């Protein structure tokens, strides 16, 4: 069975601190995709990143970086020098490699950045 | 993300009424997914549709819920005889098969049952 676990329900940090959001997944597929989405208070879902199971290179995009480690089945997300606008709920998701792109979602981590 | 259009953004229904939520996928996308997000929870898959076909409805409640994606026009998620527990955000997402498995979401439709 596929499963995504985001153990951190809520994280609160002061602006400019670095923060890491954890994501651990379970799957028996050899080909799969991992995603991070951001849901700001306005409610929409914003796509952040997609990573396939064969690409373990870490990704950096501005203040955002992702660490994918197949050995520990983790796909963690780090925000460097956090800003108040980063406050949102962040979801990690997993999809299998077949033609049914059903996403399995983590419960989300609510990130609060205090000024 | 703005390419997936959902309406209405907010809908209030009394118990027993019907709710219809519409979704127009991004241009060129022929696959539509509906997800439900209950308060304080993550998203749960409901149904996966292609034009005129339901591919996977394993996440749909057995009663009162239906979805369609006609040849012309938007995809529609229909909830009959709504109950308070149907209050949730309903997200539509679309995918183009050659887009590398990236699913883009609409802004969501918030249903409140009073």
PDB file of N, CA, C and O in Angstrom, chain A residues 37-38 44-48, chain B residues 1-6 24 26 92 94 102-107:
ATOM      1  N   UNK A  37       3.212  20.513  -2.531  1.00  0.00           N
ATOM      2  CA  UNK A  37       2.271  21.572  -2.858  1.00  0.00           C
ATOM      3  C   UNK A  37       2.157  22.499  -1.658  1.00  0.00           C
ATOM      4  O   UNK A  37       2.247  22.071  -0.508  1.00  0.00           O
ATOM      5  N   UNK A  38       1.890  23.752  -1.958  1.00  0.00           N
ATOM      6  CA  UNK A  38       1.690  24.760  -0.915  1.00  0.00           C
ATOM      7  C   UNK A  38       0.226  25.208  -0.945  1.00  0.00           C
ATOM      8  O   UNK A  38      -0.330  25.452  -2.026  1.00  0.00           O
ATOM      9  N   UNK A  44      -5.930  28.060  -2.295  1.00  0.00           N
ATOM     10  CA  UNK A  44      -5.574  27.350  -3.532  1.00  0.00           C
ATOM     11  C   UNK A  44      -4.362  26.458  -3.312  1.00  0.00           C
ATOM     12  O   UNK A  44      -3.617  26.601  -2.350  1.00  0.00           O
ATOM     13  N   UNK A  45      -4.175  25.530  -4.208  1.00  0.00           N
ATOM     14  CA  UNK A  45      -3.035  24.620  -4.141  1.00  0.00           C
ATOM     15  C   UNK A  45      -2.003  25.034  -5.183  1.00  0.00           C
ATOM     16  O   UNK A  45      -2.309  25.119  -6.362  1.00  0.00           O
ATOM     17  N   UNK A  46      -0.803  25.266  -4.709  1.00  0.00           N
ATOM     18  CA  UNK A  46       0.260  25.735  -5.592  1.00  0.00           C
ATOM     19  C   UNK A  46       1.313  24.648  -5.738  1.00  0.00           C
ATOM     20  O   UNK A  46       1.891  24.198  -4.745  1.00  0.00           O
ATOM     21  N   UNK A  47       1.542  24.226  -6.966  1.00  0.00           N
ATOM     22  CA  UNK A  47       2.548  23.208  -7.239  1.00  0.00           C
ATOM     23  C   UNK A  47       3.945  23.784  -6.968  1.00  0.00           C
ATOM     24  O   UNK A  47       4.269  24.888  -7.413  1.00  0.00           O
ATOM     25  N   UNK A  48       4.770  23.036  -6.248  1.00  0.00           N
ATOM     26  CA  UNK A  48       6.136  23.478  -5.956  1.00  0.00           C
ATOM     27  C   UNK A  48       7.173  22.654  -6.700  1.00  0.00           C
ATOM     28  O   UNK A  48       8.086  23.202  -7.314  1.00  0.00           O
TER      29      UNK A  48
ATOM     30  N   UNK B   1      -1.160  27.108 -12.571  1.00  0.00           N
ATOM     31  CA  UNK B   1      -2.302  26.675 -11.774  1.00  0.00           C
ATOM     32  C   UNK B   1      -3.558  27.431 -12.143  1.00  0.00           C
ATOM     33  O   UNK B   1      -4.651  26.905 -12.061  1.00  0.00           O
ATOM     34  N   UNK B   2      -3.439  28.698 -12.531  1.00  0.00           N
ATOM     35  CA  UNK B   2      -4.617  29.490 -12.814  1.00  0.00           C
ATOM     36  C   UNK B   2      -5.363  28.929 -13.997  1.00  0.00           C
ATOM     37  O   UNK B   2      -6.506  29.293 -14.223  1.00  0.00           O
ATOM     38  N   UNK B   3      -4.776  28.047 -14.797  1.00  0.00           N
ATOM     39  CA  UNK B   3      -5.431  27.527 -15.981  1.00  0.00           C
ATOM     40  C   UNK B   3      -6.571  26.595 -15.697  1.00  0.00           C
ATOM     41  O   UNK B   3      -7.433  26.413 -16.539  1.00  0.00           O
ATOM     42  N   UNK B   4      -6.613  25.973 -14.533  1.00  0.00           N
ATOM     43  CA  UNK B   4      -7.724  25.093 -14.174  1.00  0.00           C
ATOM     44  C   UNK B   4      -8.777  25.954 -13.498  1.00  0.00           C
ATOM     45  O   UNK B   4      -8.526  26.566 -12.477  1.00  0.00           O
ATOM     46  N   UNK B   5      -9.948  26.021 -14.124  1.00  0.00           N
ATOM     47  CA  UNK B   5     -10.980  26.925 -13.632  1.00  0.00           C
ATOM     48  C   UNK B   5     -12.081  26.141 -12.926  1.00  0.00           C
ATOM     49  O   UNK B   5     -12.643  25.200 -13.484  1.00  0.00           O
ATOM     50  N   UNK B   6     -12.366  26.575 -11.724  1.00  0.00           N
ATOM     51  CA  UNK B   6     -13.443  25.940 -10.967  1.00  0.00           C
ATOM     52  C   UNK B   6     -14.495  26.986 -10.607  1.00  0.00           C
ATOM     53  O   UNK B   6     -14.159  28.120 -10.258  1.00  0.00           O
ATOM     54  N   UNK B  24     -13.209  23.300 -15.424  1.00  0.00           N
ATOM     55  CA  UNK B  24     -12.676  23.311 -16.790  1.00  0.00           C
ATOM     56  C   UNK B  24     -11.176  23.116 -16.710  1.00  0.00           C
ATOM     57  O   UNK B  24     -10.479  23.944 -16.104  1.00  0.00           O
ATOM     58  N   UNK B  26      -7.129  22.720 -17.810  1.00  0.00           N
ATOM     59  CA  UNK B  26      -6.236  23.559 -18.609  1.00  0.00           C
ATOM     60  C   UNK B  26      -6.380  23.184 -20.082  1.00  0.00           C
ATOM     61  O   UNK B  26      -6.690  22.032 -20.409  1.00  0.00           O
ATOM     62  N   UNK B  92     -10.410  20.421  -8.138  1.00  0.00           N
ATOM     63  CA  UNK B  92     -10.282  19.774  -9.431  1.00  0.00           C
ATOM     64  C   UNK B  92      -8.847  19.946  -9.897  1.00  0.00           C
ATOM     65  O   UNK B  92      -8.213  20.972  -9.631  1.00  0.00           O
ATOM     66  N   UNK B  94      -6.054  18.911 -13.302  1.00  0.00           N
ATOM     67  CA  UNK B  94      -5.967  18.369 -14.658  1.00  0.00           C
ATOM     68  C   UNK B  94      -4.541  18.002 -15.004  1.00  0.00           C
ATOM     69  O   UNK B  94      -3.582  18.470 -14.400  1.00  0.00           O
ATOM     70  N   UNK B 102       2.740  15.931 -13.983  1.00  0.00           N
ATOM     71  CA  UNK B 102       2.475  17.041 -13.077  1.00  0.00           C
ATOM     72  C   UNK B 102       0.996  17.389 -13.125  1.00  0.00           C
ATOM     73  O   UNK B 102       0.433  17.603 -14.189  1.00  0.00           O
ATOM     74  N   UNK B 103       0.402  17.393 -11.967  1.00  0.00           N
ATOM     75  CA  UNK B 103      -1.025  17.659 -11.848  1.00  0.00           C
ATOM     76  C   UNK B 103      -1.207  19.085 -11.370  1.00  0.00           C
ATOM     77  O   UNK B 103      -0.622  19.486 -10.370  1.00  0.00           O
ATOM     78  N   UNK B 104      -2.025  19.834 -12.077  1.00  0.00           N
ATOM     79  CA  UNK B 104      -2.273  21.228 -11.727  1.00  0.00           C
ATOM     80  C   UNK B 104      -3.684  21.369 -11.175  1.00  0.00           C
ATOM     81  O   UNK B 104      -4.638  20.844 -11.732  1.00  0.00           O
ATOM     82  N   UNK B 105      -3.777  22.103 -10.089  1.00  0.00           N
ATOM     83  CA  UNK B 105      -5.044  22.235  -9.390  1.00  0.00           C
ATOM     84  C   UNK B 105      -5.732  23.553  -9.694  1.00  0.00           C
ATOM     85  O   UNK B 105      -5.095  24.577  -9.928  1.00  0.00           O
ATOM     86  N   UNK B 106      -7.059  23.487  -9.633  1.00  0.00           N
ATOM     87  CA  UNK B 106      -7.839  24.708  -9.616  1.00  0.00           C
ATOM     88  C   UNK B 106      -7.810  25.323  -8.234  1.00  0.00           C
ATOM     89  O   UNK B 106      -7.170  24.800  -7.310  1.00  0.00           O
ATOM     90  N   UNK B 107      -8.523  26.417  -8.079  1.00  0.00           N
ATOM     91  CA  UNK B 107      -8.504  27.141  -6.814  1.00  0.00           C
ATOM     92  C   UNK B 107      -9.462  26.564  -5.788  1.00  0.00           C
ATOM     93  O   UNK B 107      -9.514  27.030  -4.663  1.00  0.00           O
TER      94      UNK B 107
END
